[in-house]
mmCIF file of C-alpha atoms in Angstrom:
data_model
loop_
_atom_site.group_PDB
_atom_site.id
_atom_site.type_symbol
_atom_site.label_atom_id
_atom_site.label_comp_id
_atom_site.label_asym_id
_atom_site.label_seq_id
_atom_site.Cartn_x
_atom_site.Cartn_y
_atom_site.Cartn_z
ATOM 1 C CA UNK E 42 33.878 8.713 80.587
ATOM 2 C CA UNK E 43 30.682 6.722 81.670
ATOM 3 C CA UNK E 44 28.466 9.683 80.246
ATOM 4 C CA UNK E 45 30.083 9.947 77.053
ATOM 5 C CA UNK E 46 30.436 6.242 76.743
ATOM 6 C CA UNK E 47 26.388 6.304 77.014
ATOM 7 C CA UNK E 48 26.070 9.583 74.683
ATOM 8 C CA UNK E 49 27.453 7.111 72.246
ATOM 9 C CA UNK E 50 25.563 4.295 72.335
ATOM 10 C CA UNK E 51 22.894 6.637 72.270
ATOM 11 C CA UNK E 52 24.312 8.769 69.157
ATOM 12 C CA UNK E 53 24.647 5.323 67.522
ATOM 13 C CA UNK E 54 20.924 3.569 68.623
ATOM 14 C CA UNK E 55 19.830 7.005 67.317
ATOM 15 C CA UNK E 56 21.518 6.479 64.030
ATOM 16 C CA UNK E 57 20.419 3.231 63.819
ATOM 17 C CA UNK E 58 16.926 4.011 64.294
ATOM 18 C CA UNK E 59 17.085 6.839 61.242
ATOM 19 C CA UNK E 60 18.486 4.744 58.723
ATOM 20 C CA UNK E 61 16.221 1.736 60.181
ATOM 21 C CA UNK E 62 13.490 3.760 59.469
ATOM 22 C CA UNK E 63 14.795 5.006 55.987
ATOM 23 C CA UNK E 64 13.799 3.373 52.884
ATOM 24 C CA UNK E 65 16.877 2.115 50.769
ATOM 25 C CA UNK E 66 16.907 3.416 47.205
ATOM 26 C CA UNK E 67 16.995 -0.317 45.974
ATOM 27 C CA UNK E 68 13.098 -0.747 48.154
ATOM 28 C CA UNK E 69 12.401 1.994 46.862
ATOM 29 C CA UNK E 70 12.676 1.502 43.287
ATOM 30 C CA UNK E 71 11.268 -1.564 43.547
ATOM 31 C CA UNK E 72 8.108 -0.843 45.209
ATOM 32 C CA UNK E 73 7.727 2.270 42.883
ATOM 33 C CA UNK E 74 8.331 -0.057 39.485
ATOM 34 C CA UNK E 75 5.627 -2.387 40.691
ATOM 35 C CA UNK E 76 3.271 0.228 40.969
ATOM 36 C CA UNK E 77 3.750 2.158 37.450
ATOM 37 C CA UNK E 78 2.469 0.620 34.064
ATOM 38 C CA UNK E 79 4.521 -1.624 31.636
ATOM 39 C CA UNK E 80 6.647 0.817 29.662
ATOM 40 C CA UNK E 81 8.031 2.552 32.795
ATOM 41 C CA UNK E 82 11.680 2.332 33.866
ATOM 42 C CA UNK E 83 12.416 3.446 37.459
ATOM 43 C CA UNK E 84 15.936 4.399 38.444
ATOM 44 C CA UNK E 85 16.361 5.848 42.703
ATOM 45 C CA UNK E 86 19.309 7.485 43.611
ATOM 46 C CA UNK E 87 19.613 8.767 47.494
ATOM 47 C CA UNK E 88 15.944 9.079 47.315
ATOM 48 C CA UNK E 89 15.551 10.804 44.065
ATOM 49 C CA UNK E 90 13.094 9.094 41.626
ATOM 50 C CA UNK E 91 13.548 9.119 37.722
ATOM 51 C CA UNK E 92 11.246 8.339 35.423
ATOM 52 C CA UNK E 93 11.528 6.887 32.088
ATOM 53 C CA UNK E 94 10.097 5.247 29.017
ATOM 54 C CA UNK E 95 7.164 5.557 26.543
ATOM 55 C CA UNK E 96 3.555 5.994 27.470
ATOM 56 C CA UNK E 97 0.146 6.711 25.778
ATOM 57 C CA UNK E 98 -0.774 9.896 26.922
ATOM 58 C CA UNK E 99 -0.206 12.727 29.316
ATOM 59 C CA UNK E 100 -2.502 11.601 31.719
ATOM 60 C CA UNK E 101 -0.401 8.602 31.959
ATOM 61 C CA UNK E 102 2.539 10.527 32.226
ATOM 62 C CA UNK E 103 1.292 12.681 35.172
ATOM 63 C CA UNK E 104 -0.144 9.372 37.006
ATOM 64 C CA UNK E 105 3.188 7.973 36.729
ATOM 65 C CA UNK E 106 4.710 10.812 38.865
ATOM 66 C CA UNK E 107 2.233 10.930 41.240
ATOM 67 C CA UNK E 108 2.176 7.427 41.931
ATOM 68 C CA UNK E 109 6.335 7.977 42.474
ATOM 69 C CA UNK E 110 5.471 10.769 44.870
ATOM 70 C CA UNK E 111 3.194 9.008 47.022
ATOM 71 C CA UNK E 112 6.068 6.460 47.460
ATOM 72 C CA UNK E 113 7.902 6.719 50.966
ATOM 73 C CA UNK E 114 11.150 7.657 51.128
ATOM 74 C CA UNK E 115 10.965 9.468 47.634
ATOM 75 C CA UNK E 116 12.480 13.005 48.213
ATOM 76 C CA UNK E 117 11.950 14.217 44.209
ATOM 77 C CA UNK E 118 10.791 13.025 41.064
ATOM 78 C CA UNK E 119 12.012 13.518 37.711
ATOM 79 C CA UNK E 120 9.593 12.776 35.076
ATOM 80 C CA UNK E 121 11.156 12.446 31.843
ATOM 81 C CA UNK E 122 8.402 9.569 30.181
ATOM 82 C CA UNK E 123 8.012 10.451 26.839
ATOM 83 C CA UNK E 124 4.102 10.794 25.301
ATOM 84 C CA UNK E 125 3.980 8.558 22.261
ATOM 85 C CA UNK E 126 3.356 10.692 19.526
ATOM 86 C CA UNK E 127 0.818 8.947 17.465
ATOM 87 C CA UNK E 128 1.182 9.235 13.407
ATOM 88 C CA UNK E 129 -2.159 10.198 11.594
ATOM 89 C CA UNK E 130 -3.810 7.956 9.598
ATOM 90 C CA UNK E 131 -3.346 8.164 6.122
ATOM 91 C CA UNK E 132 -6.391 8.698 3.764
ATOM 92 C CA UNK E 133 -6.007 8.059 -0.267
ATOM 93 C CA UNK E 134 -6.651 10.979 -2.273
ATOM 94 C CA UNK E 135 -10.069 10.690 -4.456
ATOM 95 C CA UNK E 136 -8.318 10.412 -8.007
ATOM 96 C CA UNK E 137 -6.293 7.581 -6.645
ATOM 97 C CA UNK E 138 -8.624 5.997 -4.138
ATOM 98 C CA UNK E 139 -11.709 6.278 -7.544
ATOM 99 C CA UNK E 140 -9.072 4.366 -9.592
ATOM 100 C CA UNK E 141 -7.989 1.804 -7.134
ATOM 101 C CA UNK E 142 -11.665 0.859 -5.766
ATOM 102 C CA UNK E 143 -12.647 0.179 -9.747
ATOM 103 C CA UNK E 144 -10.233 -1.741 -9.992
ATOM 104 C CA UNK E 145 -11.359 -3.994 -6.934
ATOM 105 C CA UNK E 146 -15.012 -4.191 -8.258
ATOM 106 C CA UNK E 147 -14.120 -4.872 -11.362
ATOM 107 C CA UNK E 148 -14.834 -8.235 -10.542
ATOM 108 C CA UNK E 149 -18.121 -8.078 -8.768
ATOM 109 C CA UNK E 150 -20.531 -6.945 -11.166
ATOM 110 C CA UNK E 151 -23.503 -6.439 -8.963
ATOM 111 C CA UNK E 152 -21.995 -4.135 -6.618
ATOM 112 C CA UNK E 153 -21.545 -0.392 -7.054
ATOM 113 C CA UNK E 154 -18.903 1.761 -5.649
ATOM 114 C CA UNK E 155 -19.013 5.234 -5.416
ATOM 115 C CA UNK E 156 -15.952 7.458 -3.931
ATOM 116 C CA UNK E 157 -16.427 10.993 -1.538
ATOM 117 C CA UNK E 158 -13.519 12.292 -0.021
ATOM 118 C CA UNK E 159 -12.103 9.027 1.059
ATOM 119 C CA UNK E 160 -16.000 7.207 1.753
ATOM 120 C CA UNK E 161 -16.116 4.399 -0.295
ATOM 121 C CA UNK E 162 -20.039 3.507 -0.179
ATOM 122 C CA UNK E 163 -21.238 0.364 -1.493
ATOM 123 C CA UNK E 164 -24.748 -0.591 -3.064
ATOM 124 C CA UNK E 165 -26.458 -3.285 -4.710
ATOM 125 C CA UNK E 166 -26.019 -6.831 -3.716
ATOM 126 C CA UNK E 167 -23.011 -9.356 -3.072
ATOM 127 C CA UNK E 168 -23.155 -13.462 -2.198
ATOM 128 C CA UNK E 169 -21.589 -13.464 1.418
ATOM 129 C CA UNK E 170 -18.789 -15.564 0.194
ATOM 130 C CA UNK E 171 -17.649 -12.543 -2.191
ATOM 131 C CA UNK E 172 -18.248 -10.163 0.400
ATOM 132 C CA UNK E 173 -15.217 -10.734 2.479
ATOM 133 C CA UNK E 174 -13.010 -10.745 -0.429
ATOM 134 C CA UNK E 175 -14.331 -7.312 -1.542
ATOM 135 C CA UNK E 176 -14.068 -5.771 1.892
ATOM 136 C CA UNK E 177 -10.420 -7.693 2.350
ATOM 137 C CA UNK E 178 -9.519 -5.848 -1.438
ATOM 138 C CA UNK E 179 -11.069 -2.539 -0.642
ATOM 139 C CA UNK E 180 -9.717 -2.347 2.971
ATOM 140 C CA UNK E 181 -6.274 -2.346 1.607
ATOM 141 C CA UNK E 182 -6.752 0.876 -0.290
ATOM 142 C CA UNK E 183 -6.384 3.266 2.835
ATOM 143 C CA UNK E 184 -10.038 5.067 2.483
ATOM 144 C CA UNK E 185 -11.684 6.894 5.475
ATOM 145 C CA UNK E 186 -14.327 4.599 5.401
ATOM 146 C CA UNK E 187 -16.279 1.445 3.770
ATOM 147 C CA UNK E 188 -19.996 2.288 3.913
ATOM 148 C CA UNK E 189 -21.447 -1.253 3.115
ATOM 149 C CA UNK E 190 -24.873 -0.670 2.243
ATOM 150 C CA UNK E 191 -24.561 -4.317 0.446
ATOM 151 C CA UNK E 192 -27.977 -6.972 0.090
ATOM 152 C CA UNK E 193 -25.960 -9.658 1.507
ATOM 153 C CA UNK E 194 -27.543 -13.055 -0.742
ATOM 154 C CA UNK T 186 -11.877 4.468 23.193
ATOM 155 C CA UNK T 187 -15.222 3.016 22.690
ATOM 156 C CA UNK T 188 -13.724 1.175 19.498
ATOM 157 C CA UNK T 189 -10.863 0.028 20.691
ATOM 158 C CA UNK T 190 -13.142 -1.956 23.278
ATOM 159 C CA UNK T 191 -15.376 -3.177 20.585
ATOM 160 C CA UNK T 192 -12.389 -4.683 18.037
ATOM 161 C CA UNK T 193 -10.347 -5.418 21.285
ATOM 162 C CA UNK T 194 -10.603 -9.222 20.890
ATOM 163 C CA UNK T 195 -9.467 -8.481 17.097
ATOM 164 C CA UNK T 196 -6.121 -6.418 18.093
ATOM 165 C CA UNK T 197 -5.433 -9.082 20.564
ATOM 166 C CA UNK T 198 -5.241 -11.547 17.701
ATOM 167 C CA UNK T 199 -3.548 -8.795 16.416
ATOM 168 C CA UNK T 200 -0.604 -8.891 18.880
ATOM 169 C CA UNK T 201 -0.669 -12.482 19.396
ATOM 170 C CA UNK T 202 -0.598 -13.848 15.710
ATOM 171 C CA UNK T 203 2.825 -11.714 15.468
ATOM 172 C CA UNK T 204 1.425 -8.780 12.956
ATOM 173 C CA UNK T 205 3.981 -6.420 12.347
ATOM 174 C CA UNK T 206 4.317 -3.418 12.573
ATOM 175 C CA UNK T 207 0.899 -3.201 13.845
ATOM 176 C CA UNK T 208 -0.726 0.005 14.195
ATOM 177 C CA UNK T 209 -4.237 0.723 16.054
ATOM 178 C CA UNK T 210 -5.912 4.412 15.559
ATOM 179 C CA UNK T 211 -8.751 5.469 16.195
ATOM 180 C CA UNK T 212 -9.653 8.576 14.189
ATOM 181 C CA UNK T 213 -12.784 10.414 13.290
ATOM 182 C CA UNK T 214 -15.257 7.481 14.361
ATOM 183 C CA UNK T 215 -13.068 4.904 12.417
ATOM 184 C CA UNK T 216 -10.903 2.466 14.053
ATOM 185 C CA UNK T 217 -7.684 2.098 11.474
ATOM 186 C CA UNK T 218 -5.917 -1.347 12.287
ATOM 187 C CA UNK T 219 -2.665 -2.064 10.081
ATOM 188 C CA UNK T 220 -0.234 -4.328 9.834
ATOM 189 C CA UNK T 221 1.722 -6.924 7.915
ATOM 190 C CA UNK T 222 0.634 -10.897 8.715
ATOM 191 C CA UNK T 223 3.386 -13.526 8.537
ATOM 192 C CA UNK T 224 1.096 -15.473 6.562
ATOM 193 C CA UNK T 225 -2.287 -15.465 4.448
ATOM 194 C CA UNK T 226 -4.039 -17.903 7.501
ATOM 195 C CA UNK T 227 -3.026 -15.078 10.011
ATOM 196 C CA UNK T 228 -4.593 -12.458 7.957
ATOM 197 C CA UNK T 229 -8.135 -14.582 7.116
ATOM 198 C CA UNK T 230 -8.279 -15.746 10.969
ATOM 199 C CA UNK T 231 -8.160 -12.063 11.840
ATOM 200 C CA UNK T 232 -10.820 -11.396 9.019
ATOM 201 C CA UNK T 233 -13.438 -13.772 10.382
ATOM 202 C CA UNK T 234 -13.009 -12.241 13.979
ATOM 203 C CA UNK T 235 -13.995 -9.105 12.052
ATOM 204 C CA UNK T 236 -16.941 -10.652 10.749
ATOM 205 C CA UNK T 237 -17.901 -12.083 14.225
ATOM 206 C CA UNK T 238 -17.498 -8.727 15.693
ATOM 207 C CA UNK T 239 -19.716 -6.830 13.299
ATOM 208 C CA UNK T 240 -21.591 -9.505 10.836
ATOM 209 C CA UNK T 241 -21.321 -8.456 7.397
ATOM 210 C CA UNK T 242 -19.247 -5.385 8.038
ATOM 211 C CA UNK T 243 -22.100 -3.256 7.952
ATOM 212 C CA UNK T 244 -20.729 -0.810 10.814
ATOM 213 C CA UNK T 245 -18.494 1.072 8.955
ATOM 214 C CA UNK T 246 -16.064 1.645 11.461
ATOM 215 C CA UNK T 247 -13.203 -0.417 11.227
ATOM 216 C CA UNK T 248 -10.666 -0.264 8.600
ATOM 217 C CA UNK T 249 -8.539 -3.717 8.939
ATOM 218 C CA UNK T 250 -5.346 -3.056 6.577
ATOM 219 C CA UNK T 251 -3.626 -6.070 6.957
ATOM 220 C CA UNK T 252 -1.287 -7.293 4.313
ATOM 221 C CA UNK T 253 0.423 -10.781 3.974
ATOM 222 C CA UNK T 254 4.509 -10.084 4.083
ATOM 223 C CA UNK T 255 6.040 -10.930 0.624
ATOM 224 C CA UNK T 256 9.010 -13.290 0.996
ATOM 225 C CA UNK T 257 11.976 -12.186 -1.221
ATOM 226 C CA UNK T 258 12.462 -16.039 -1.821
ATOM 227 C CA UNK T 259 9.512 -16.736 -3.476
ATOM 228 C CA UNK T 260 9.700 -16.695 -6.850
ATOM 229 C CA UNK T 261 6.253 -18.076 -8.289
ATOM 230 C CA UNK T 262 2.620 -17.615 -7.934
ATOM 231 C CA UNK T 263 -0.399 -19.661 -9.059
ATOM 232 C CA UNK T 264 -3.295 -18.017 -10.471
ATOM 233 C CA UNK T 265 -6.369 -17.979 -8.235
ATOM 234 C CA UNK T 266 -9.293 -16.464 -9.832
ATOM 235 C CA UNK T 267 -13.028 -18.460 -9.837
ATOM 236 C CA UNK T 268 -12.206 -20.019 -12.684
ATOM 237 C CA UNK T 269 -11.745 -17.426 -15.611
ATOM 238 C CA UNK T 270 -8.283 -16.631 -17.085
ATOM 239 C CA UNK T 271 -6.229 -13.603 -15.279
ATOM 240 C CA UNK T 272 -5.785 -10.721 -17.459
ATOM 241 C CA UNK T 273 -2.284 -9.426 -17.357
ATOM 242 C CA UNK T 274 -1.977 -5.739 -18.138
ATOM 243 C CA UNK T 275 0.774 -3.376 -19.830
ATOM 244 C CA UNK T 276 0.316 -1.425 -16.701
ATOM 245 C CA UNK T 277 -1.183 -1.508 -12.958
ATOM 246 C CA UNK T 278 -4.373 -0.630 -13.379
ATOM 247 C CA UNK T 279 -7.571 -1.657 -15.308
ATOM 248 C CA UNK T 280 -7.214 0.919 -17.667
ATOM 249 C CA UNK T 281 -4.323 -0.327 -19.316
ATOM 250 C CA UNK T 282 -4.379 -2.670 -22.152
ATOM 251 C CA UNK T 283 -4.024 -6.714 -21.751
ATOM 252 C CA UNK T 284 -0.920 -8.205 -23.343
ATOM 253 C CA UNK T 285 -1.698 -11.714 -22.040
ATOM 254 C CA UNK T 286 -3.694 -14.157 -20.105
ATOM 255 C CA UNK T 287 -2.816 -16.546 -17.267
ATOM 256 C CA UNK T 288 -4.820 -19.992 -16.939
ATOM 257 C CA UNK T 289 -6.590 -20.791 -14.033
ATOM 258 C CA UNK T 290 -4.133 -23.101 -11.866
ATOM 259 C CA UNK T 291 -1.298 -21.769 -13.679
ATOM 260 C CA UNK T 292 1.649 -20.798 -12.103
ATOM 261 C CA UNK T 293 3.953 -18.343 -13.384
ATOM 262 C CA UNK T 294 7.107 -16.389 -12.510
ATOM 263 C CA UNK T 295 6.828 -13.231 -10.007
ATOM 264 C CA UNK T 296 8.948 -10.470 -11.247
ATOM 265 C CA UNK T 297 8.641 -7.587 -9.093
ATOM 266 C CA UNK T 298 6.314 -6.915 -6.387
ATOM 267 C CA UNK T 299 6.812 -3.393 -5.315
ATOM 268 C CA UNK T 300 3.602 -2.391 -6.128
ATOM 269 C CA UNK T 301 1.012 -3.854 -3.319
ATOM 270 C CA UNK T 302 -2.171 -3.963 -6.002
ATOM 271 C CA UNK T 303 -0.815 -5.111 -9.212
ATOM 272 C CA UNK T 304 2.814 -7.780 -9.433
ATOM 273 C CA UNK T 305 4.721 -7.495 -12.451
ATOM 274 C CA UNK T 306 4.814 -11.221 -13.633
ATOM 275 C CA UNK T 307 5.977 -13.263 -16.275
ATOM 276 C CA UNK T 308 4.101 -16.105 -18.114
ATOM 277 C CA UNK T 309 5.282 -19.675 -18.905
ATOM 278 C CA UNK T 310 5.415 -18.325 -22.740
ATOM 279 C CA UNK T 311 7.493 -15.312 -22.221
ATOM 280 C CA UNK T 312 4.307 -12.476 -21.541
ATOM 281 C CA UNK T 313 5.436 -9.996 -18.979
ATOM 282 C CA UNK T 314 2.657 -7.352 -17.773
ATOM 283 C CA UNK T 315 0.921 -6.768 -14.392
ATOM 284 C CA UNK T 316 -1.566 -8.771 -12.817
ATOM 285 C CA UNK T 317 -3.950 -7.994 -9.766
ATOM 286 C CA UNK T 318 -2.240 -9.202 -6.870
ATOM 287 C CA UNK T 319 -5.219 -11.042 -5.034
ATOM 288 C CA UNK T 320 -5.734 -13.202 -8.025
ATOM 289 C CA UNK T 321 -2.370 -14.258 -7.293
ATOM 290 C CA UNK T 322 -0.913 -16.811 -4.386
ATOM 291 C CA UNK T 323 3.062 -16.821 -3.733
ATOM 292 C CA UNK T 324 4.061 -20.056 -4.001
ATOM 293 C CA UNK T 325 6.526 -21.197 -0.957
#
């Protein structure tokens, strides 16, 4: 009776000890959610890691995990972050982009604007209070690019 | 990522003025920023960062597509050119031929604003035609 009375406290100390030792799911997440970038949900169930949300890239996906994995106490990780998918930039087409940027100078009678595949250079000369106006009128008109090559007066 | 760095202090205006809808690509050299400002102040404070960042916009690489958000309750807008009369056109576009004129000062009645260049408006005297839309300030 004495032995097994000892075995027990023993079996229990042991226990103890284990689950002492153990990282609770609730630490866990905590610790892990500090570590990862805004954007990043972390859920921890019995040791198992899931990851969610939105990030930039996949590199920032993959750091994610292994900054979960390094965690102790994490048995598994399951990445599901999502890569935002980023929408291209829309470009006018020449025809419309020619017709719109006309329009714009129309008003500034030194300047020159010619129109190549979505370039919209600029030559001759502007007064620098004009200048922002054309650029605010012309930006507005989704080309590729301004190419000022203004005389700024 | 270069770009991002240079314009950062612009896209933090960006995100701190409230833009909506506020977009920031980088693509092919060219740094696309676009968005819709709550209000025409918002939109020049974010133009004279610009011109801080690169004086006189000679750089080429930034394309800052911000437009002012029309409110549905405004109903009237006062003519803003130098000093001329406004031209208001059959159509949006220069091309088209000019049924009217707008004084200087004037305001007159905002009829539709769908398009983002040219408003449809209506004179004090009964003209209706388009006029180019940054001649034109929404009156609250």
């Amino acid at each position: 009776m004495k032995t097994n009375n000892s075995f027990m406290i023993a079996a229990v100390a042991v226990c103890l000890f284990f689950s002492g030792c153990k990282p609770k799911d609730a630490d866990i997440q905590a610790a892990v959610q500090a570590k990862e970038t805004s954007g990043i949900t972390v859920a921890v169930t019995k040791g198992e890691v899931t990851l969610t949300g939105e990030v930039a890239d996949d590199a920032a996906k993959a750091k994610a995990e292994e900054i979960a994995k390094a965690e102790k106490g994490v048995k598994s990780v399951l990445n599901n972050i999502m890569v935002k998918t980023v929408a291209p930039v829309v470009i006018a087409e020449d025809p419309v982009l020619q017709k719109n940027v006309a329009d714009a100078v129309k008003d500034f009678p030194t300047v020159k604007a010619d129109v190549k595949e979505g370039v919209v250079t600029l030559t001759g000369e502007i007064q620098k209070t004009s200048l922002i106006k054309l650029m605010q009128r012309l930006s507005v008109l989704k080309p590729k690019k301004i190419d000022n090559k203004l005389t700024v007066k | 990522m270069a770009l991002e760095d240079k314009y950062k202090q612009l896209t933090d205006a960006a995100t701190g003025a409230g833009i909506a809808d506020l977009e920031v690509r980088e693509q092919d050299g060219v740094l696309y920023v676009d968005g819709t400002a709550p209000d025409g102040a918002v939109k020049d404070q974010l133009w004279d960062i610009y011109n801080q960042i690169d004086p006189n916009f000679t750089s080429g690489d930034l394309v800052l597509n911000v437009n002012v958000a029309a409110d549905a309750a405004v109903t009237h807008a006062k003519v803003i050119t130098e000093s001329s009369n406004l031209n208001i056109r059959k159509g949006p576009g220069t091309d088209q031929p000019i049924v009217g004129k707008a004084a200087h000062g004037e305001v007159i009645t905002l009829v539709n604003r769908s398009n983002d260049l040219w408003w449809l408006v209506r004179t004090n005297d009964g003209e209706e035609g388009y006029c180019y839309a940054q001649y034109l300030e929404p009156q609250a």
